[in-house]
CSV table of C-alpha atoms in Angstrom, one decimal:
chain,number,residue,atom,x,y,z
A,4,MET,CA,161.4,230.1,-18.4
A,5,THR,CA,159.7,232.7,-20.4
A,6,GLY,CA,161.2,236.4,-20.5
A,7,SER,CA,164.4,235.0,-19.7
A,8,ARG,CA,167.8,234.5,-21.5
A,9,ALA,CA,170.6,232.2,-21.1
A,10,ILE,CA,173.7,234.2,-20.9
A,11,ARG,CA,176.5,231.7,-19.9
A,12,VAL,CA,177.3,228.1,-19.5
A,13,ILE,CA,178.9,227.5,-16.1
A,14,LEU,CA,182.2,225.6,-16.4
A,15,GLU,CA,184.0,223.9,-13.6
A,16,GLY,CA,187.4,222.8,-15.0
A,17,ASP,CA,186.3,220.8,-18.1
A,18,ARG,CA,182.7,220.1,-17.1
A,19,ALA,CA,179.6,222.0,-17.7
A,20,VAL,CA,177.5,222.2,-14.3
A,21,GLY,CA,175.0,224.7,-15.2
A,22,VAL,CA,173.8,227.9,-16.7
A,23,GLU,CA,173.4,231.5,-15.8
A,24,VAL,CA,170.0,233.0,-16.7
A,25,ALA,CA,169.1,236.7,-16.9
A,26,LYS,CA,165.6,237.9,-16.2
A,27,GLY,CA,165.1,241.6,-16.0
A,28,SER,CA,168.0,243.1,-14.0
A,29,SER,CA,168.5,239.8,-11.9
A,30,VAL,CA,170.8,236.8,-12.8
A,31,GLN,CA,170.0,233.3,-11.7
A,32,THR,CA,172.2,230.4,-11.4
A,33,ILE,CA,170.7,227.0,-12.4
A,34,ARG,CA,172.9,224.0,-11.8
A,35,CYS,CA,172.4,220.5,-13.5
A,36,ASN,CA,172.4,216.9,-12.2
A,37,CYS,CA,173.6,215.5,-15.7
A,38,GLU,CA,174.5,217.8,-18.5
A,39,VAL,CA,173.7,220.8,-20.2
A,40,ILE,CA,171.9,220.9,-23.6
A,41,VAL,CA,172.2,224.1,-25.7
A,42,SER,CA,169.4,224.4,-28.2
A,43,SER,CA,169.6,228.1,-29.4
A,44,GLY,CA,170.0,227.9,-33.2
A,45,ALA,CA,173.0,228.6,-35.5
A,46,ILE,CA,173.0,232.1,-34.4
A,47,ASN,CA,172.7,232.0,-30.6
A,48,SER,CA,174.3,228.6,-29.8
A,49,PRO,CA,177.8,229.6,-30.8
A,50,ARG,CA,177.2,233.0,-29.2
A,51,LEU,CA,176.4,231.3,-25.9
A,52,LEU,CA,179.4,228.9,-26.1
A,53,MET,CA,181.7,231.9,-26.9
A,54,LEU,CA,180.3,234.0,-23.9
A,55,SER,CA,181.2,231.0,-21.8
A,56,GLY,CA,184.8,231.0,-22.8
A,57,ILE,CA,184.5,228.3,-25.6
A,58,GLY,CA,185.9,229.2,-28.8
A,59,ASP,CA,188.9,230.8,-30.6
A,60,PRO,CA,191.1,232.2,-27.6
A,61,ASP,CA,192.4,235.2,-29.6
A,62,GLU,CA,188.9,236.2,-30.8
A,63,LEU,CA,187.7,235.8,-27.1
A,64,ARG,CA,190.3,238.0,-25.5
A,65,ALA,CA,189.9,240.5,-28.1
A,66,VAL,CA,186.3,241.1,-26.7
A,67,GLY,CA,187.1,240.7,-23.0
A,68,VAL,CA,186.1,237.0,-22.7
A,69,THR,CA,188.4,234.8,-20.7
A,70,PRO,CA,189.1,231.8,-22.8
A,71,LYS,CA,188.5,228.4,-21.1
A,72,VAL,CA,188.2,225.8,-23.9
A,73,ASP,CA,190.2,226.2,-27.2
A,74,LEU,CA,187.8,225.3,-29.9
A,75,GLN,CA,188.6,227.3,-33.1
A,76,GLY,CA,185.4,226.1,-35.1
A,77,VAL,CA,182.9,227.8,-32.8
A,78,GLY,CA,181.0,230.4,-34.8
A,79,LYS,CA,182.6,229.6,-38.1
A,80,ASN,CA,181.1,227.7,-41.0
A,81,LEU,CA,177.9,229.8,-41.3
A,82,GLN,CA,175.9,228.7,-44.3
A,83,ASP,CA,172.6,230.1,-45.5
A,84,HIS,CA,170.4,230.1,-48.5
A,85,LEU,CA,170.1,233.4,-50.5
A,86,CYS,CA,166.9,234.1,-52.3
A,87,SER,CA,166.5,236.0,-55.6
A,88,ASN,CA,163.1,237.5,-56.3
A,89,VAL,CA,161.0,238.4,-59.4
A,90,HIS,CA,157.9,240.7,-59.0
A,91,LEU,CA,155.1,240.8,-61.3
A,92,SER,CA,151.9,242.9,-61.8
A,93,LEU,CA,148.9,241.1,-62.9
A,94,LYS,CA,146.2,241.9,-65.6
A,95,GLU,CA,143.5,241.3,-63.2
A,96,PRO,CA,143.1,242.0,-59.4
A,97,ILE,CA,143.3,238.3,-58.4
A,98,SER,CA,146.1,238.6,-55.8
A,99,TYR,CA,146.3,239.2,-51.8
A,100,ASP,CA,147.9,242.7,-52.4
A,101,GLY,CA,146.0,245.2,-50.2
A,102,GLN,CA,144.0,242.5,-48.4
A,103,ASP,CA,145.9,243.0,-45.2
A,104,ARG,CA,144.7,246.6,-45.0
A,105,PHE,CA,141.6,248.3,-43.8
A,106,PRO,CA,138.8,247.8,-44.6
A,107,HIS,CA,139.5,244.3,-46.2
A,108,ALA,CA,141.5,242.8,-43.2
A,109,LEU,CA,138.4,243.3,-40.9
A,110,GLY,CA,136.3,241.1,-43.1
A,111,HIS,CA,139.1,238.3,-43.6
A,112,GLY,CA,139.7,238.4,-39.8
A,113,LEU,CA,136.1,237.9,-39.1
A,114,GLN,CA,135.8,235.0,-41.8
A,115,TRP,CA,138.8,233.2,-40.2
A,116,LEU,CA,137.4,233.6,-36.7
A,117,LEU,CA,134.0,232.1,-37.8
A,118,TYR,CA,134.9,229.6,-40.4
A,119,ARG,CA,138.8,229.0,-40.3
A,120,ASN,CA,139.1,229.9,-44.0
A,121,GLY,CA,139.7,232.6,-46.4
A,122,PRO,CA,142.8,234.9,-47.0
A,123,ALA,CA,143.7,235.1,-43.3
A,124,SER,CA,144.3,231.5,-43.3
A,125,SER,CA,146.7,231.5,-46.2
A,126,VAL,CA,150.5,230.6,-45.6
A,127,ILE,CA,151.1,233.3,-48.3
A,128,VAL,CA,153.7,231.2,-50.0
A,129,GLU,CA,151.1,229.0,-51.6
A,130,GLY,CA,153.0,227.2,-54.3
A,131,GLY,CA,156.6,225.6,-54.8
A,132,GLY,CA,158.8,223.5,-56.7
A,133,PHE,CA,162.5,222.6,-57.6
A,134,ALA,CA,164.4,223.2,-60.7
A,135,SER,CA,167.6,222.0,-62.0
A,136,SER,CA,170.3,224.4,-63.9
A,137,GLU,CA,171.9,223.1,-67.0
A,138,GLY,CA,174.2,220.3,-66.6
A,139,ASN,CA,173.1,219.4,-63.1
A,140,GLY,CA,171.8,215.9,-62.5
A,141,ARG,CA,169.5,216.8,-59.5
A,142,PRO,CA,167.5,220.0,-58.6
A,143,ASP,CA,169.7,222.8,-57.3
A,144,MET,CA,167.1,225.6,-57.1
A,145,GLN,CA,164.0,225.7,-54.9
A,146,ILE,CA,161.1,228.0,-56.0
A,147,HIS,CA,158.4,229.8,-54.0
A,148,ILE,CA,155.5,231.4,-55.2
A,149,ALA,CA,153.4,233.9,-53.3
A,150,PRO,CA,150.2,235.6,-54.7
A,151,THR,CA,151.2,239.0,-53.6
A,152,MET,CA,154.1,241.2,-54.1
A,153,VAL,CA,156.3,240.9,-51.3
A,154,VAL,CA,159.4,243.2,-51.7
A,155,ARG,CA,162.0,243.3,-48.9
A,156,GLY,CA,160.0,241.1,-46.7
A,157,GLY,CA,157.1,243.4,-47.0
A,158,GLN,CA,159.0,246.5,-46.0
A,159,THR,CA,158.5,248.0,-49.7
A,160,ARG,CA,155.0,248.3,-51.1
A,161,LEU,CA,154.2,248.2,-54.9
A,162,ASP,CA,150.8,249.5,-56.0
A,163,GLY,CA,148.3,247.2,-58.0
A,164,HIS,CA,148.0,243.5,-57.8
A,165,GLY,CA,150.8,241.0,-58.4
A,166,PHE,CA,152.6,238.1,-57.3
A,167,THR,CA,156.3,237.1,-56.4
A,168,ILE,CA,158.5,234.4,-57.4
A,169,ASN,CA,161.4,233.5,-55.0
A,170,THR,CA,164.2,231.4,-56.4
A,171,THR,CA,166.9,230.0,-54.1
A,172,PHE,CA,170.2,228.3,-55.1
A,173,LEU,CA,170.4,225.4,-52.8
A,174,ARG,CA,174.1,224.5,-52.5
A,175,PRO,CA,176.0,227.7,-51.9
A,176,LYS,CA,179.8,227.8,-51.4
A,177,SER,CA,180.1,231.0,-49.5
A,178,ILE,CA,181.0,230.6,-45.8
A,179,GLY,CA,180.3,233.1,-43.0
A,180,SER,CA,180.7,233.6,-39.4
A,181,ILE,CA,179.1,234.5,-36.1
A,182,SER,CA,181.3,236.3,-33.5
A,183,LEU,CA,180.9,238.4,-30.2
A,184,ARG,CA,180.3,242.2,-30.4
A,185,SER,CA,181.6,242.4,-26.7
A,186,SER,CA,181.5,240.4,-23.5
A,187,ASN,CA,178.1,241.8,-22.6
A,188,ALA,CA,175.6,239.1,-22.8
A,189,ALA,CA,173.0,241.6,-23.7
A,190,ASP,CA,174.8,242.6,-26.9
A,191,GLU,CA,173.6,240.9,-30.1
A,192,PRO,CA,176.2,238.9,-31.9
A,193,LEU,CA,178.0,240.2,-35.1
A,194,ILE,CA,176.4,238.1,-38.2
A,195,ASP,CA,178.6,238.0,-41.3
A,196,PRO,CA,176.8,235.6,-43.8
A,197,ASN,CA,179.3,236.4,-46.6
A,198,TYR,CA,176.5,236.1,-49.3
A,199,HIS,CA,178.1,235.9,-52.7
A,200,GLY,CA,181.5,235.6,-51.3
A,201,ASP,CA,182.1,232.9,-53.9
A,202,GLU,CA,182.0,233.6,-57.5
A,203,TYR,CA,179.9,230.5,-58.2
A,204,ASP,CA,177.1,231.6,-56.0
A,205,ARG,CA,177.0,234.9,-57.9
A,206,ARG,CA,176.6,233.0,-61.0
A,207,MET,CA,173.9,230.7,-59.7
A,208,SER,CA,171.9,234.0,-58.4
A,209,LEU,CA,171.9,235.2,-61.9
A,210,THR,CA,170.9,231.7,-63.1
A,211,SER,CA,168.1,231.8,-60.7
A,212,ILE,CA,166.6,235.0,-62.1
A,213,GLU,CA,167.0,233.7,-65.8
A,214,THR,CA,165.3,230.3,-64.9
A,215,THR,CA,162.5,232.1,-63.3
A,216,ARG,CA,161.9,234.4,-66.4
A,217,GLU,CA,162.0,231.5,-68.5
A,218,ILE,CA,159.2,229.9,-66.5
A,219,LEU,CA,157.2,233.1,-66.6
A,220,SER,CA,157.4,233.3,-70.4
A,221,GLN,CA,155.4,230.1,-70.8
A,222,PRO,CA,151.9,230.7,-72.3
A,223,ALA,CA,150.2,229.0,-69.3
A,224,ILE,CA,151.2,231.9,-66.9
A,225,ALA,CA,152.4,234.7,-69.3
A,226,LYS,CA,148.8,235.3,-70.2
A,227,TYR,CA,148.0,236.6,-66.6
A,228,ILE,CA,151.0,238.9,-66.5
A,229,LYS,CA,150.7,242.5,-67.1
A,230,ILE,CA,154.5,243.5,-66.5
A,231,GLU,CA,157.5,242.5,-64.7
A,232,ARG,CA,158.0,245.1,-61.9
A,233,LEU,CA,161.3,244.1,-60.5
A,234,PRO,CA,164.0,243.6,-61.6
A,235,GLY,CA,162.1,245.0,-64.7
A,236,PRO,CA,162.1,244.6,-68.4
A,237,GLU,CA,165.0,247.2,-68.6
A,238,ALA,CA,167.1,244.9,-66.6
A,239,LYS,CA,168.7,242.9,-69.4
A,240,SER,CA,172.4,242.5,-68.9
A,241,LYS,CA,174.2,240.4,-66.1
A,242,GLU,CA,175.4,243.6,-64.7
A,243,ASP,CA,172.1,245.0,-64.3
A,244,ILE,CA,170.5,241.9,-63.0
A,245,MET,CA,173.4,241.5,-60.5
A,246,ALA,CA,172.9,245.1,-59.3
A,247,TYR,CA,169.3,244.4,-58.6
A,248,ILE,CA,170.1,241.1,-56.7
A,249,ARG,CA,172.6,242.8,-54.5
A,250,GLN,CA,169.9,245.4,-53.6
A,251,TYR,CA,166.8,243.1,-53.2
A,252,ALA,CA,168.0,239.4,-52.4
A,253,CYS,CA,166.9,238.2,-49.0
A,254,CYS,CA,167.9,235.1,-46.8
A,255,ASP,CA,165.6,232.2,-46.6
A,256,TYR,CA,166.2,231.9,-42.9
A,257,HIS,CA,168.2,228.7,-43.2
A,258,PRO,CA,171.4,229.4,-41.0
A,259,VAL,CA,173.2,226.1,-40.1
A,260,GLY,CA,177.0,225.0,-39.4
A,261,THR,CA,178.4,227.4,-36.6
A,262,CYS,CA,178.8,224.4,-34.1
A,263,LYS,CA,179.4,221.8,-36.7
A,264,MET,CA,179.5,218.1,-36.0
A,265,GLY,CA,182.5,216.0,-37.1
A,266,VAL,CA,185.8,214.5,-36.1
A,267,ASP,CA,188.1,217.1,-37.7
A,268,GLU,CA,189.9,220.1,-36.1
A,269,GLU,CA,187.2,222.4,-36.9
A,270,ALA,CA,184.3,220.3,-35.5
A,271,VAL,CA,182.5,221.8,-32.4
A,272,VAL,CA,180.5,218.7,-31.5
A,273,ASP,CA,181.3,215.0,-32.0
A,274,PRO,CA,178.8,212.5,-33.5
A,275,GLN,CA,177.1,212.3,-30.2
A,276,LEU,CA,176.6,216.0,-30.2
A,277,ARG,CA,179.0,216.3,-27.2
A,278,VAL,CA,181.0,219.6,-27.3
A,279,ARG,CA,184.6,218.7,-27.8
A,280,GLY,CA,186.8,219.3,-24.8
A,281,VAL,CA,184.0,219.8,-22.5
A,282,ARG,CA,182.2,217.1,-20.4
A,283,GLY,CA,178.3,217.4,-19.7
A,284,LEU,CA,177.6,219.7,-22.7
A,285,ARG,CA,175.8,219.1,-26.0
A,286,VAL,CA,174.4,221.2,-28.8
A,287,ALA,CA,171.3,220.1,-30.6
A,288,ASP,CA,169.9,222.3,-33.3
A,289,SER,CA,170.7,223.3,-36.9
A,290,SER,CA,174.0,224.6,-35.9
A,291,ILE,CA,175.5,221.1,-35.9
A,292,MET,CA,175.0,220.6,-39.5
A,293,PRO,CA,178.2,220.3,-41.3
A,294,VAL,CA,176.8,221.3,-44.6
A,295,LEU,CA,173.7,223.2,-45.6
A,296,LEU,CA,171.1,220.8,-46.9
A,297,SER,CA,169.3,221.1,-50.3
A,298,GLY,CA,166.0,222.4,-48.8
A,299,ASN,CA,164.3,223.6,-45.8
A,300,THR,CA,165.9,223.2,-42.5
A,301,ASN,CA,163.0,222.9,-40.3
A,302,GLY,CA,162.2,219.1,-40.5
A,303,PRO,CA,165.9,218.2,-40.3
A,304,SER,CA,166.3,220.4,-37.2
A,305,MET,CA,163.4,218.6,-35.6
A,306,MET,CA,165.0,215.2,-36.3
A,307,ILE,CA,168.2,216.5,-34.9
A,308,GLY,CA,166.3,217.0,-31.7
A,309,GLU,CA,164.7,213.5,-31.9
A,310,LYS,CA,168.2,211.9,-32.2
A,311,ALA,CA,169.6,214.1,-29.5
A,312,ALA,CA,166.8,212.9,-27.2
A,313,ASP,CA,167.7,209.4,-28.0
A,314,LEU,CA,171.5,210.0,-27.3
A,315,ILE,CA,170.8,211.8,-24.0
A,316,LYS,CA,168.5,208.9,-22.9
A,317,GLY,CA,171.0,206.3,-23.8
A,318,HIS,CA,173.6,208.1,-21.7
A,319,ARG,CA,171.4,207.9,-18.6
A,320,ALA,CA,170.9,204.8,-16.3
A,321,PRO,CA,168.7,202.2,-17.8
A,322,ARG,CA,165.0,202.4,-17.0
A,323,THR,CA,162.9,199.5,-15.7
A,324,VAL,CA,160.0,198.3,-17.9
A,325,GLU,CA,157.6,199.5,-15.2
A,326,GLN,CA,159.1,203.0,-15.4
A,327,ASP,CA,159.1,203.1,-19.1
A,328,HIS,CA,155.3,202.0,-19.2
A,329,TRP,CA,154.5,204.7,-16.6
A,330,VAL,CA,156.3,207.4,-18.7
A,331,THR,CA,154.6,206.2,-21.9
A,332,ALA,CA,151.2,206.2,-20.3
């Protein structure tokens, strides 16, 4: 349902029987025949469960939500990748800088409409790779290369032509959380990623910048570079670099873990993705990952959906060969 928002899972006793959906000023109740599957991501899945009374009872009462299922792990265990950036100016105008503005953008847009190629077809992040810090037996840094200076997600523009190197430490130890702002389903949740909460993560952000600079000093690429714009050649000490990271680091949009799968007391779903303590309710998205993986989360999230589909189908009554053939066809 487009233009709509799920605001609550309806519970009758310990069973999920449907959802409430808001569309404009009206609220509609949709009941289910079998079970409810929540797939709202690592931010909104725990939010939806908490609005439904599933979570830490003390935290729910504090914002005016009546607790129904005591599940302490909902909204906890938030993990995400933090990205440290180096921005550089080029000696020659060979980047995409300025190509998204008039009059260049008109020509690029026309080229894409006619031929499906050119700058408008670029994914912007056109290169990538992995690196290992000293003493690590496998890659623990992911590198992305954009042929333009993308500062603060494009909110800050630098003059001239350049490129950006994003380096992400892949196995952070800092743990954050998601919580409710209030019992009003229209209020966005409170997100505390707790980036750099662990001292090890701060050290690895420094290592990311140092590794990037080492790569950029190699003759094959150094010959194209005019100057390092950010953090800049004057940022030499660890204190200077960390001050820059605190101002300019950005997330990699890889939040996971807030409805983690497991068998311990902090687990929100079991290995079948069923919410503990609630019948007829599952969660299937990146929020069920117990630990942040060492890379992008898109593909694994798709596979969580594939596996969830198999689990859900296995829970239903067996289909006949004729029915399966008809569905497949």
